[in-house]
XYZ file of C-alpha atoms in Angstrom:
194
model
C -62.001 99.154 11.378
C -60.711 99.625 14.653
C -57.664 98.659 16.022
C -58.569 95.369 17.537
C -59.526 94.571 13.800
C -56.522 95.148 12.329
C -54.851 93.283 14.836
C -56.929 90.285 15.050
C -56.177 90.649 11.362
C -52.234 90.965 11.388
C -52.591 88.189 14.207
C -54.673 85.755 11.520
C -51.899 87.018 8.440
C -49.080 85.734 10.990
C -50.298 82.591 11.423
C -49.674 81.457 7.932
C -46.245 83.333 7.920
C -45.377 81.197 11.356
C -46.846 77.808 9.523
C -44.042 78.506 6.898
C -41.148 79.264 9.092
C -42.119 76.250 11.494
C -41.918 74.476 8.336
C -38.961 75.716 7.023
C -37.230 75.099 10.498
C -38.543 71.390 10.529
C -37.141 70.764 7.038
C -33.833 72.402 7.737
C -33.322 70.151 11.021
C -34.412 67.261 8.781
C -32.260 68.228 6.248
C -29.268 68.506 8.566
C -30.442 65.250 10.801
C -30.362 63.699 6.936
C -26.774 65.284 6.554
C -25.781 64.145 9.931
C -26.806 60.260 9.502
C -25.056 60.108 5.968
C -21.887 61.555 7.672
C -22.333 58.917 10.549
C -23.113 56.062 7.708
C -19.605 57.255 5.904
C -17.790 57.436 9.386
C -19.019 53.589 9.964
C -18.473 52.206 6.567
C -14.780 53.858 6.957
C -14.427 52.299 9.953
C -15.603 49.125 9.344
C -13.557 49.088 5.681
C -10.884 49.680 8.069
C -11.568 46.674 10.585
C -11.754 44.567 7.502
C -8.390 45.388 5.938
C -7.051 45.149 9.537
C -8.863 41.270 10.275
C -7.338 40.531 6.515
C -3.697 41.460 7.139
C -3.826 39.855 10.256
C -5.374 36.302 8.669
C -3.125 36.845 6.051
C 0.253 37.701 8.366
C -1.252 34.777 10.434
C -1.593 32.440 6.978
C 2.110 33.130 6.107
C 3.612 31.939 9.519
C 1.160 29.020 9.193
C 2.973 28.179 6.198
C 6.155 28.789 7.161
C 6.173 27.048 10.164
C 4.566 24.283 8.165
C 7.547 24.469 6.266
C 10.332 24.363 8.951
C 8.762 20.783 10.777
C 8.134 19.546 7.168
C 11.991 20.490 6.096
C 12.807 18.655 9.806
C 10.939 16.371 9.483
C 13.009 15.324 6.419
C 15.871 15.682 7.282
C 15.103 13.471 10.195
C 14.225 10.723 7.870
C 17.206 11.546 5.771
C 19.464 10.993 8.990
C 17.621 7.944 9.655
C 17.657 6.064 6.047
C 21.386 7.333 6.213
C 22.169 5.652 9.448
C 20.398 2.585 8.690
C 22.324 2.073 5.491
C 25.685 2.841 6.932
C 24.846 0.600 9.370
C 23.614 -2.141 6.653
C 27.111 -2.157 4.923
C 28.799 -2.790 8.591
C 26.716 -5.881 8.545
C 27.651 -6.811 5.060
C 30.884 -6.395 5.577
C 31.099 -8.091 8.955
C 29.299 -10.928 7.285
C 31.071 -11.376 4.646
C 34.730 -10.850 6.583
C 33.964 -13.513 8.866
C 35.186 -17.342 9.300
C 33.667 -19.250 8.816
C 31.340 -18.359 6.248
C 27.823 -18.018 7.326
C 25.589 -18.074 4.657
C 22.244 -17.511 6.696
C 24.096 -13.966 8.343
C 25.061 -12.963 4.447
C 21.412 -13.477 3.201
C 20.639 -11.613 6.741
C 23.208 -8.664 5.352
C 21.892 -8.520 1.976
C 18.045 -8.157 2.730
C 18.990 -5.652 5.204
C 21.053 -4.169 2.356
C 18.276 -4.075 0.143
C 15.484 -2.593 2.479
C 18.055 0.391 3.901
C 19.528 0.797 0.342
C 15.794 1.757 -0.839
C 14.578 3.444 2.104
C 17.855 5.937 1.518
C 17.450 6.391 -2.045
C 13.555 7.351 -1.408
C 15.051 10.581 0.753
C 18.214 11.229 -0.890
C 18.948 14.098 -2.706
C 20.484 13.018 -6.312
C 23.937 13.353 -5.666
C 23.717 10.848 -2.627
C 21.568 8.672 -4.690
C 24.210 7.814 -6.948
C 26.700 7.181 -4.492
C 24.067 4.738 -2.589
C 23.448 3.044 -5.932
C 27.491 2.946 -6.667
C 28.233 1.373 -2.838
C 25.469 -0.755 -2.905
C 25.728 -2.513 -6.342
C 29.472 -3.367 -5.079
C 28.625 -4.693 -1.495
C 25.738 -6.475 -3.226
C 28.417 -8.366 -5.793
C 30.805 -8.924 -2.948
C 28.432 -10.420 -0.650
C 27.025 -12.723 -3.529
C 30.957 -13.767 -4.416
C 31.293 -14.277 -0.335
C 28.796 -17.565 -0.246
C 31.656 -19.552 -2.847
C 34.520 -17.193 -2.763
C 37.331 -16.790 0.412
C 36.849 -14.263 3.289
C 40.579 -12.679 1.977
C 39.095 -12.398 -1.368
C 36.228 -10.801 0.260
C 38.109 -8.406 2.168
C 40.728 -7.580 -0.185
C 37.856 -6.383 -3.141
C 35.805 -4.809 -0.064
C 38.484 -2.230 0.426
C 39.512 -1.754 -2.909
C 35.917 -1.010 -4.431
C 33.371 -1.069 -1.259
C 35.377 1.349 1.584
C 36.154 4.146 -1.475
C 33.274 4.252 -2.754
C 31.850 4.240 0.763
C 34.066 7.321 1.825
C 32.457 9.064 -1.341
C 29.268 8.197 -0.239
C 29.833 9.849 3.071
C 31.153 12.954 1.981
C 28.235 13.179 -1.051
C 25.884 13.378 2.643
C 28.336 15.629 4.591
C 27.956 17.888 1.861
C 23.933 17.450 1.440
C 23.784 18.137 5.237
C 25.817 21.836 4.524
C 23.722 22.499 1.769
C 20.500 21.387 3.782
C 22.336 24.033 6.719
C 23.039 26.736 4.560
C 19.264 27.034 3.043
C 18.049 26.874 6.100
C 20.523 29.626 7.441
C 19.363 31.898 4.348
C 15.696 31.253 5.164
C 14.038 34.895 6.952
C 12.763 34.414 10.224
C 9.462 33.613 11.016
């Protein structure tokens, strides 16, 4: 065997032997490709797990001043009504007692005063808070009995019982809602800020 022999041979041996480490180098840059798309999938799902928690706070934080703004205008909104009702009753017991003080009697303006009695006196009781509600009951069930005595009885009569039971009980009544208004103020001032 010459030379050439033994090197065509050694040349044919090395071909297998290259075969192998061709294919060991393939599966190790497969193996790290592999390694390298996993750490890419983790690095996404992170990030996207991330994005998610992020979009949920934020829908949540979003959610909560939703609600509390919901909260103030529906808290306005009754207290609005509140002032209302309140104004249109106080303003319902003027006209009963301006019916019912004046000379001669006028029956048609003390029928006017009561049914304007009884829709304010309901229409406050629907938004006030208990402690008003008792008063309104209290003031109205006396203007009510005064204006009823007022169609037979005399206008000094009238005005005589008006200030002994009506104009107390009123001035209760009006301090009863001063003091549901501070309440209403001071929850509101203890409320956090949105």
């Amino acid at each position: 065997m010459d030379l050439s022999a033994i090197a065509a041979l050694l040349a044919l041996a090395s071909i297998p032997a290259t075969l192998v480490v061709a294919r060991w180098q393939k599966r190790t840059a497969l193996d790290q490709a592999a390694a390298a798309h996993r750490t890419a999938m983790q690095v996404a799902e992170a990030s996207h797990r991330s994005a998610l928690a992020a979009a949920e706070q934020a829908h949540h934080h979003a959610l909560e001043l939703l609600s509390r703004q919901s909260k103030l205008e529906a808290d306005q909104w009754v207290r609005d009504k509140r002032h209302a009702a309140y104004t249109r009753y106080q303003n319902a017991l003027s006209q009963a007692r301006t019916a019912g003080a004046t000379e001669p009697r006028d029956v048609d303006e003390i029928h006017k005063a009561l049914r304007e009695l009884h829709v304010s006196y309901h229409e406050a009781r629907m938004v006030a808070n208990r402690r008003v509600s008792d008063h309104i009951y209290r003031t109205d069930d006396r203007a009510r009995n005064l204006l009823l005595q007022r169609r037979t009885g005399t206008v000094a009569n009238f005005i005589r019982e008006w200030s002994l039971f009506v104009a107390p009980q009123r001035a209760q009544l009006d301090e009863a809602i001063r003091e549901g208004i501070a309440l209403d103020a001071e929850i509101r001032a203890e409320l956090p800020e949105g």
